[in-house]
Coordinates of C-alpha atoms in Angstrom, one line a residue:
M19 CA 62.9 -20.2 25.5
E20 CA 65.6 -22.8 26.4
G21 CA 66.7 -22.3 30.0
V22 CA 63.8 -20.1 31.0
K23 CA 62.8 -21.0 34.6
S24 CA 59.5 -19.1 34.8
I25 CA 57.0 -17.4 32.6
H26 CA 54.3 -15.1 33.9
A27 CA 51.1 -15.1 32.0
I28 CA 49.7 -11.6 32.3
T29 CA 46.7 -12.5 30.1
P30 CA 46.8 -16.3 29.7
P31 CA 45.1 -18.0 26.8
L32 CA 43.5 -20.6 29.1
N33 CA 41.5 -20.4 32.3
A34 CA 44.1 -19.8 34.9
Q35 CA 46.4 -16.9 35.7
Y36 CA 49.6 -18.2 37.4
I37 CA 53.3 -18.4 37.2
L38 CA 54.4 -21.5 35.2
I39 CA 57.6 -23.0 36.6
R40 CA 59.2 -25.5 34.2
P41 CA 62.5 -27.1 33.3
P42 CA 64.1 -26.5 29.8
S43 CA 62.2 -29.4 28.2
V44 CA 58.9 -31.3 28.3
E45 CA 60.8 -34.5 28.9
A46 CA 62.5 -33.1 32.0
L47 CA 59.1 -31.9 33.2
E48 CA 57.7 -35.4 32.8
K49 CA 60.6 -36.9 34.7
R50 CA 60.1 -34.4 37.6
L51 CA 56.4 -35.2 37.8
R52 CA 57.1 -38.9 37.9
D53 CA 59.8 -38.5 40.5
R54 CA 57.3 -36.9 42.9
G55 CA 55.5 -40.2 43.3
T56 CA 52.2 -38.5 43.9
E57 CA 51.0 -38.2 40.3
T58 CA 49.0 -40.7 38.3
N59 CA 49.5 -41.4 34.6
E60 CA 46.3 -39.5 33.9
T61 CA 47.3 -36.3 35.9
I62 CA 50.8 -36.4 34.3
A63 CA 49.3 -36.5 30.9
K64 CA 47.0 -33.5 31.7
R65 CA 49.9 -31.5 33.1
I66 CA 52.1 -32.2 30.1
E67 CA 49.4 -31.3 27.7
R68 CA 48.7 -28.1 29.5
A69 CA 52.5 -27.3 29.5
K70 CA 52.8 -27.9 25.8
K71 CA 49.9 -25.5 25.1
D72 CA 51.4 -22.8 27.4
I73 CA 54.8 -23.2 25.8
E74 CA 53.4 -23.1 22.3
F75 CA 51.5 -20.0 23.1
S76 CA 54.4 -18.3 24.8
E77 CA 56.6 -18.8 21.8
S78 CA 54.0 -17.4 19.3
E79 CA 54.0 -13.7 18.3
A80 CA 50.8 -13.1 20.4
G81 CA 52.4 -14.9 23.4
R82 CA 55.5 -12.8 23.3
N83 CA 53.4 -9.7 23.6
L84 CA 51.6 -11.1 26.7
F85 CA 54.3 -12.9 28.6
H86 CA 57.2 -11.4 30.5
K87 CA 60.3 -13.5 30.8
V88 CA 61.6 -13.4 34.3
I89 CA 64.9 -15.0 35.1
I90 CA 64.9 -15.9 38.8
N91 CA 68.0 -14.7 40.7
D92 CA 69.1 -12.7 37.7
D93 CA 67.2 -9.6 36.3
L94 CA 63.8 -8.6 37.5
N95 CA 64.2 -5.1 36.2
M96 CA 63.1 -6.0 32.7
A97 CA 59.6 -6.7 33.9
Y98 CA 59.5 -3.5 35.9
K99 CA 60.6 -1.5 32.9
E100 CA 57.9 -2.9 30.8
L101 CA 55.3 -2.3 33.5
E102 CA 56.6 1.3 34.0
S103 CA 56.3 2.0 30.3
A104 CA 52.7 0.9 30.4
L105 CA 51.8 2.9 33.5
R106 CA 53.6 6.1 32.6
P107 CA 51.0 7.4 30.1
A108 CA 48.2 6.7 32.6
L109 CA 50.1 8.5 35.3
N110 CA 50.7 11.5 33.1
S111 CA 47.0 11.6 32.2
T112 CA 46.0 11.4 35.8
L113 CA 48.3 14.2 36.8
S114 CA 47.1 16.4 34.0
R115 CA 43.5 16.0 35.1
L116 CA 44.3 16.7 38.7
F117 CA 46.5 19.7 38.3
S118 CA 45.6 21.4 35.1
S119 CA 44.5 24.5 36.9
T120 CA 47.0 27.4 36.8
R121 CA 45.1 29.6 39.3
T122 CA 47.4 28.7 42.2
P123 CA 51.2 28.6 42.1
K124 CA 52.8 25.2 42.2
P125 CA 54.4 24.6 45.6
S126 CA 58.1 23.7 45.5
G127 CA 57.5 20.9 48.1
F128 CA 55.2 19.1 45.7
K129 CA 58.1 17.8 43.7
R130 CA 58.1 14.9 46.2
F131 CA 54.5 13.9 45.4
L132 CA 55.8 11.2 43.1
G133 CA 58.6 8.8 43.6
R134 CA 60.5 7.8 46.6
Q135 CA 63.9 9.5 47.1
Y136 CA 64.6 10.2 43.4
P137 CA 64.7 13.5 41.6
V138 CA 61.2 14.3 40.2
S139 CA 60.0 17.4 38.3
L140 CA 56.7 18.5 36.9
D141 CA 56.6 20.4 33.7
S142 CA 54.3 23.4 33.0
K143 CA 51.3 21.2 32.4
Y144 CA 52.0 19.3 35.7
K145 CA 53.0 16.2 33.7
L146 CA 55.7 13.9 35.0
N147 CA 59.1 14.7 33.5
T148 CA 60.4 11.2 32.8
T149 CA 63.7 12.3 31.2
G150 CA 66.4 9.9 32.3
V151 CA 64.0 7.3 33.7
N152 CA 66.0 4.2 34.9
S153 CA 69.2 6.1 34.3
V154 CA 71.6 7.1 37.1
G155 CA 69.9 9.7 39.2
G156 CA 66.6 9.2 37.4
I157 CA 63.2 8.7 39.0
N158 CA 63.0 4.9 38.5
W159 CA 60.0 4.8 40.9
L160 CA 59.4 1.2 40.1
D161 CA 63.0 0.2 41.0
P162 CA 62.8 -3.4 42.3
E163 CA 66.0 -3.2 44.3
P164 CA 64.3 -2.6 47.7
L165 CA 62.3 -5.8 47.1
I166 CA 65.3 -8.1 46.5
S167 CA 68.3 -6.1 47.6
D168 CA 70.9 -7.4 50.1
K169 CA 71.0 -6.3 53.7
R170 CA 73.5 -3.5 53.0
K171 CA 71.3 -1.9 50.4
S172 CA 68.3 -2.2 52.7
Q173 CA 70.2 -0.4 55.5
D174 CA 71.3 2.3 53.0
R175 CA 67.7 3.2 52.4
T176 CA 67.3 4.5 56.0
E177 CA 69.8 7.3 55.1
S178 CA 67.2 9.0 53.0
L179 CA 64.2 8.9 55.5
P180 CA 62.4 12.2 55.8
A181 CA 63.7 14.6 58.6
V182 CA 62.1 14.7 62.0
S183 CA 61.1 17.9 63.8
Y184 CA 61.6 18.1 67.5
R185 CA 59.8 21.4 67.7
V186 CA 56.5 19.7 66.9
H187 CA 54.9 17.4 69.4
A188 CA 51.7 15.4 69.6
F189 CA 49.6 14.5 72.6
Y190 CA 49.7 10.7 72.7
Y191 CA 47.5 8.6 75.0
A192 CA 49.0 5.3 76.2
W193 CA 46.1 3.0 75.5
Y194 CA 48.6 0.2 75.2
N195 CA 49.8 -1.9 78.1
A196 CA 53.2 -1.5 79.7
P197 CA 54.8 -3.6 82.4
S198 CA 53.8 -3.0 86.0
E199 CA 56.2 -2.9 88.9
N200 CA 55.7 -6.6 89.7
Q201 CA 55.5 -7.9 86.2
S202 CA 58.3 -9.2 83.9
V203 CA 59.4 -6.8 81.2
T204 CA 59.9 -9.8 79.0
D205 CA 56.2 -10.7 79.0
D206 CA 55.1 -10.0 75.4
R207 CA 51.6 -9.1 76.5
H208 CA 52.8 -5.9 78.1
W209 CA 54.6 -4.5 75.1
V210 CA 51.9 -5.0 72.5
H211 CA 52.6 -1.6 70.8
W212 CA 56.3 -2.0 70.5
N213 CA 56.7 -5.8 69.9
H214 CA 55.5 -6.1 66.3
V215 CA 56.7 -9.4 64.8
R216 CA 59.3 -9.5 62.0
L217 CA 57.3 -10.4 58.9
A218 CA 58.8 -13.0 56.6
H219 CA 59.0 -12.2 52.9
H220 CA 56.7 -14.1 50.6
N221 CA 59.6 -15.4 48.6
P222 CA 61.3 -18.2 50.6
R223 CA 64.7 -17.5 49.1
I224 CA 64.6 -13.9 50.2
A225 CA 62.9 -14.8 53.5
S226 CA 65.8 -17.1 54.4
E227 CA 68.2 -14.1 54.4
Y228 CA 66.4 -12.2 57.1
S229 CA 65.8 -13.0 60.8
T230 CA 62.3 -13.5 62.2
K231 CA 63.7 -13.4 65.8
P232 CA 61.2 -11.4 68.0
H233 CA 62.1 -8.0 69.4
R234 CA 62.8 -7.7 73.1
P235 CA 61.4 -4.3 74.3
P236 CA 62.2 -1.9 75.7
K237 CA 65.7 -1.7 74.3
D238 CA 64.9 -3.6 71.1
I239 CA 61.5 -2.4 69.6
G240 CA 59.6 -3.1 66.4
A241 CA 60.2 0.4 64.9
S242 CA 62.7 2.2 62.8
F243 CA 62.8 5.2 65.1
Y244 CA 63.0 5.2 68.9
P245 CA 60.3 7.5 70.2
Q246 CA 61.3 10.6 72.0
V247 CA 58.7 11.4 74.7
C248 CA 57.9 13.7 77.6
L249 CA 55.3 13.3 80.3
H250 CA 51.9 15.1 80.3
I251 CA 51.0 15.4 84.0
E252 CA 47.2 15.2 84.3
P253 CA 45.2 15.9 87.5
Y254 CA 45.0 13.3 90.2
F255 CA 43.6 13.2 93.7
F256 CA 45.4 15.6 96.0
R257 CA 47.7 16.9 93.3
T258 CA 49.7 19.8 94.6
A259 CA 52.9 21.6 93.6
R260 CA 54.7 19.7 96.4
S261 CA 53.4 16.3 95.0
I262 CA 54.5 17.3 91.5
V263 CA 58.0 18.0 92.9
S264 CA 57.9 14.5 94.3
D265 CA 56.8 13.2 90.8
L266 CA 59.7 14.9 89.2
S267 CA 62.1 13.4 91.7
Y268 CA 60.6 10.0 91.2
A269 CA 61.0 10.2 87.4
H270 CA 64.6 11.2 87.8
Q271 CA 65.4 8.4 90.3
R272 CA 63.8 5.8 88.1
G273 CA 66.0 6.9 85.2
Y274 CA 63.1 8.1 83.0
T275 CA 64.3 11.6 82.5
T276 CA 67.9 10.7 82.0
H277 CA 67.1 8.2 79.3
P278 CA 68.2 9.3 75.8
A279 CA 64.6 9.0 74.6
Y280 CA 63.3 11.6 77.0
F281 CA 62.7 15.0 75.4
R282 CA 64.8 17.8 76.7
L283 CA 65.0 21.6 76.1
P284 CA 67.1 24.5 77.3
A285 CA 65.0 26.9 79.4
P286 CA 65.3 30.5 78.2
N287 CA 64.3 32.0 81.6
H288 CA 66.2 29.5 83.8
P289 CA 67.6 31.5 86.8
T290 CA 71.1 30.0 86.7
D291 CA 71.8 28.4 83.3
P292 CA 69.5 29.3 80.3
K293 CA 71.5 26.9 78.1
K294 CA 71.1 23.9 80.3
S295 CA 69.1 21.1 78.7
L296 CA 66.2 20.0 81.0
P297 CA 63.6 17.2 80.8
V298 CA 60.3 18.6 79.6
F299 CA 56.9 18.2 81.5
F300 CA 53.5 19.5 80.4
V301 CA 51.1 20.2 83.2
Y302 CA 47.5 19.9 82.3
D303 CA 45.1 22.1 84.3
S304 CA 48.0 23.8 86.0
Y305 CA 45.6 26.6 87.1
T306 CA 44.1 24.3 89.7
I307 CA 47.2 24.8 91.8
R308 CA 47.6 28.3 93.3
P309 CA 50.3 30.5 91.9
E310 CA 52.1 30.9 95.2
E311 CA 52.4 27.1 95.4
W312 CA 54.0 27.0 91.9
A313 CA 56.4 29.8 92.9
S314 CA 57.6 27.8 95.9
A315 CA 58.4 24.9 93.5
L316 CA 59.6 26.6 90.4
L317 CA 61.5 29.8 91.6
T318 CA 65.1 29.6 92.8
N319 CA 64.3 30.8 96.3
G320 CA 61.2 28.7 96.7
S321 CA 60.9 26.5 99.8
T322 CA 60.5 23.3 97.7
T323 CA 62.3 24.5 94.6
I324 CA 63.4 22.1 91.8
R325 CA 65.9 24.6 90.4
G326 CA 69.5 23.4 90.6
K327 CA 68.4 20.0 91.8
P328 CA 69.1 16.8 89.9
Y329 CA 65.4 16.6 89.0
D330 CA 65.2 20.2 87.7
A331 CA 62.8 20.4 84.7
Y332 CA 61.5 22.5 81.8
M333 CA 57.9 23.1 82.9
V334 CA 55.1 24.0 80.5
G335 CA 51.8 25.1 82.0
L336 CA 48.3 25.4 80.5
L337 CA 47.4 28.9 79.3
M338 CA 43.9 29.9 80.4
E339 CA 44.0 33.7 80.1
L340 CA 45.7 36.1 77.8
T341 CA 47.7 37.4 80.8
D342 CA 49.0 34.0 81.8
C343 CA 52.4 34.5 80.1
E344 CA 53.3 37.3 82.5
L345 CA 52.0 35.1 85.4
F346 CA 54.0 32.1 84.3
N347 CA 57.2 34.1 84.2
S348 CA 56.6 35.4 87.7
I349 CA 56.0 31.9 89.2
G350 CA 58.7 30.0 87.3
F351 CA 57.1 28.2 84.3
N352 CA 59.3 27.9 81.3
G353 CA 56.6 27.6 78.7
G354 CA 52.8 27.7 78.1
Y355 CA 50.5 25.6 75.8
T356 CA 46.9 25.9 74.8
Y357 CA 45.8 22.3 74.3
F358 CA 42.1 22.9 73.5
I359 CA 40.7 22.8 70.0
A360 CA 37.3 24.4 70.5
K361 CA 37.9 28.1 70.4
N362 CA 35.0 28.8 72.8
T363 CA 36.8 27.0 75.6
N364 CA 38.8 30.0 76.6
Q365 CA 40.7 33.0 75.1
P366 CA 44.0 31.2 74.5
S367 CA 42.2 28.3 72.7
D368 CA 40.9 30.8 70.1
S369 CA 43.7 30.9 67.4
M370 CA 42.7 34.4 66.5
N371 CA 44.4 35.5 69.8
W372 CA 47.6 33.6 69.2
Q373 CA 49.6 36.5 67.6
L374 CA 48.9 38.6 70.7
L375 CA 49.6 35.6 73.0
G376 CA 52.8 34.8 71.2
L377 CA 54.0 38.4 71.6
K378 CA 53.1 38.5 75.3
C379 CA 55.0 35.2 75.9
R380 CA 58.1 36.5 74.1
Q381 CA 58.1 39.7 76.1
S382 CA 57.8 37.6 79.3
H383 CA 60.6 35.1 78.2
V384 CA 58.1 32.2 78.2
D385 CA 58.1 29.8 75.3
F386 CA 54.7 29.7 73.5
Y387 CA 53.3 26.3 72.3
P388 CA 49.9 26.7 70.6
S389 CA 48.0 23.5 70.1
V390 CA 46.4 22.7 66.7
G391 CA 44.0 19.9 65.9
P392 CA 41.8 18.5 63.2
G393 CA 38.5 18.8 65.1
Y394 CA 36.7 17.8 68.3
D395 CA 33.7 15.6 69.1
D396 CA 33.4 14.0 72.5
S397 CA 29.6 13.3 72.2
A398 CA 30.2 9.6 72.6
I399 CA 31.5 10.1 76.2
R400 CA 30.0 13.5 77.0
P401 CA 26.6 13.6 75.3
Y402 CA 25.8 16.9 76.9
N403 CA 28.9 18.6 75.3
T404 CA 27.9 18.9 71.7
H405 CA 28.2 22.7 71.8
R406 CA 32.0 22.1 72.0
S407 CA 32.1 20.0 68.9
V408 CA 34.3 21.2 66.0
H409 CA 33.7 19.9 62.5
R410 CA 36.8 18.9 60.6
T411 CA 35.6 20.5 57.4
D412 CA 37.8 18.2 55.3
G413 CA 41.0 19.4 56.9
N414 CA 40.3 23.1 56.7
H415 CA 39.9 23.5 60.5
Y416 CA 43.3 21.8 61.0
S417 CA 45.0 24.0 58.3
N418 CA 43.5 27.2 59.6
M419 CA 44.8 26.5 63.1
F420 CA 48.2 25.8 61.7
F421 CA 48.3 29.0 59.8
D422 CA 47.4 31.0 62.9
A423 CA 50.1 29.1 64.9
I424 CA 52.7 30.0 62.3
R425 CA 51.8 33.7 62.4
A426 CA 52.3 33.7 66.2
R427 CA 56.0 32.8 65.8
P428 CA 55.9 30.1 68.4
A429 CA 58.8 28.1 69.9
G430 CA 57.0 25.0 68.6
F431 CA 53.5 23.7 68.4
G432 CA 51.5 20.7 69.6
I433 CA 49.0 18.5 68.0
T434 CA 45.8 17.7 69.9
S435 CA 45.9 14.8 69.4
F436 CA 47.5 11.7 67.9
N437 CA 45.0 9.2 69.4
E438 CA 42.5 10.8 71.8
W439 CA 39.7 8.9 70.2
G440 CA 37.2 9.6 73.0
E441 CA 37.4 13.3 72.1
G442 CA 37.5 12.9 68.4
S443 CA 40.7 14.9 68.0
Q444 CA 42.9 12.1 66.6
I445 CA 45.0 12.3 63.5
E446 CA 45.6 8.5 63.6
P447 CA 44.0 6.6 60.7
A448 CA 40.2 6.0 60.9
K449 CA 37.9 3.9 58.7
P450 CA 34.1 4.0 58.0
A451 CA 32.0 1.9 60.3
N452 CA 28.6 1.7 61.9
R453 CA 27.4 1.6 65.5
P454 CA 24.9 -0.9 66.9
L455 CA 21.3 -0.1 66.0
T456 CA 20.6 0.9 69.6
W457 CA 22.3 4.2 68.8
I458 CA 20.3 7.1 67.5
T459 CA 23.1 7.9 65.0
T460 CA 24.4 4.7 63.7
A461 CA 27.3 5.8 61.5
Y462 CA 30.7 6.7 62.9
L463 CA 32.4 9.8 61.6
D464 CA 35.2 9.1 59.2
Y465 CA 37.7 11.0 56.9
Q466 CA 35.9 10.3 53.6
P467 CA 36.3 11.2 50.7
F468 CA 39.9 11.0 51.8
S469 CA 41.9 8.1 52.9
A470 CA 42.6 6.9 56.5
D471 CA 46.0 8.6 56.4
F472 CA 44.7 12.0 55.3
Y473 CA 45.5 13.8 58.5
L474 CA 48.9 12.2 58.9
R475 CA 49.7 13.6 55.5
L476 CA 48.5 17.1 56.3
T477 CA 50.6 17.0 59.5
R478 CA 53.7 16.3 57.4
V479 CA 52.8 19.2 55.1
F480 CA 52.5 21.5 58.2
V481 CA 55.8 20.3 59.7
N482 CA 57.5 20.9 56.4
A483 CA 56.2 24.4 56.3
F484 CA 57.2 25.1 59.9
E485 CA 60.7 23.8 59.4
K486 CA 61.0 25.1 55.8
W487 CA 61.5 21.6 54.4
S488 CA 60.3 20.4 51.0
E489 CA 60.8 16.6 51.1
L490 CA 57.7 14.3 51.4
P491 CA 57.8 10.7 52.4
P492 CA 56.9 7.8 49.9
S493 CA 53.4 7.4 51.4
F494 CA 52.3 10.5 49.5
D495 CA 52.5 8.4 46.3
A496 CA 49.4 6.5 47.4
M497 CA 47.0 9.4 47.5
N498 CA 43.8 9.0 45.5
A499 CA 42.6 11.8 43.2
N500 CA 40.4 13.6 45.8
E501 CA 43.1 13.5 48.4
A502 CA 45.9 14.6 46.1
K503 CA 43.8 17.6 45.0
A504 CA 43.0 18.6 48.5
V505 CA 46.6 18.2 49.8
Y506 CA 47.9 20.1 46.8
E507 CA 45.5 23.0 47.4
I508 CA 46.5 23.2 51.1
M509 CA 50.2 23.1 50.2
A510 CA 49.6 26.0 47.8
R511 CA 48.0 27.9 50.7
V512 CA 50.9 27.0 52.9
N513 CA 53.4 28.4 50.4
T514 CA 51.6 31.7 50.2
T515 CA 50.9 32.0 53.9
V516 CA 54.2 31.0 55.6

């Protein structure tokens, strides 16, 4: 044990569980304690006696079976290998119990259920194939390198991040503050969503290698991706086609729509250049403006036309009737979306009509964007609207809407919503909680028996199916038994449907 700097007692013989840091000898330990100047003879004697017992135990046969030797700044991988060998049988057993059924085919995408970005395969019994573990190209799913690697290795990990689809969008509501016209953009209070602090590593040696300098939004934000966004124009007082033209001009003049983060698409029915990339705008309740007003703004010969102007845009209107695709083409809209989750809202919101609606939109050269969502419940803000509520049914409503969207052959699809909590349509994580006792129903709805991330994981499965991808992100490794089974069954349905 000479030269060992630390010993970790997994199951210590005494009363404490801790990491014992010691020099190569008891004499050196005593010198270090006396040099502190804070120890009494009594406390030094107790510490040395305890150290002798720990060292004696660690050098015994029993101790060697319980202690992992860890050489700081040298080789942490030995401890991970031993931990991996202990966990592998338990992992195989869990997988066998979860996926012993052979009634449904194994989806190819499920190979990424385990492991980060390493090759993984499941044998015929759905057990982990661990051939080549810790060898080059093997799974090594407990690889400690990301925990202690240098900056170059940390940067290399970003090369294997899952792909991003720009044909799938989510309606996001800006509950977070942003700077106003007369407020400084350097004021941290106004960038609370994008100014996450840089967290220091718990190991001071590693922490010293990385900066904790704060981010400076909007150019430098606390995220690995820069969001790509487009605006959803909601109703406001005296909104008209002419005022919306003014809105588009303002967004262009302010540099919003020319920013690289603003989402752009080529408009297939553009009167002059169908390949030209234009900034995208969704217009909620577009039906409240008369068709002839829209025509004046969106057709080339309109009196207030945006076509050919610097603020020209790809305009997506809200579909309210099955005949709206023909209407949209005649008045200059480039696309149509459905938004609503409750099928009894209107005909386009009923996913059973999407194949017909998709066909009509293609025939009219209007891009079709059906909107899918996990459920709907706005009873907390509209108590009279319970007849519009849509139960989530453990993800089945979400998956059924997605299957119907795929069959419609859309240009893309939207998710209603990422974080519209007031209408209960969010896919953002939620946790169990209770209301004040003044409420008739005290329990909030939640995603149990699944985790808070269940609907985010389902969304990834749907995006993969839509884009014909198979890779899943590392977060899928954290699923519990109930969630893994549910996600697996939905993935099997996806493979047989898409």
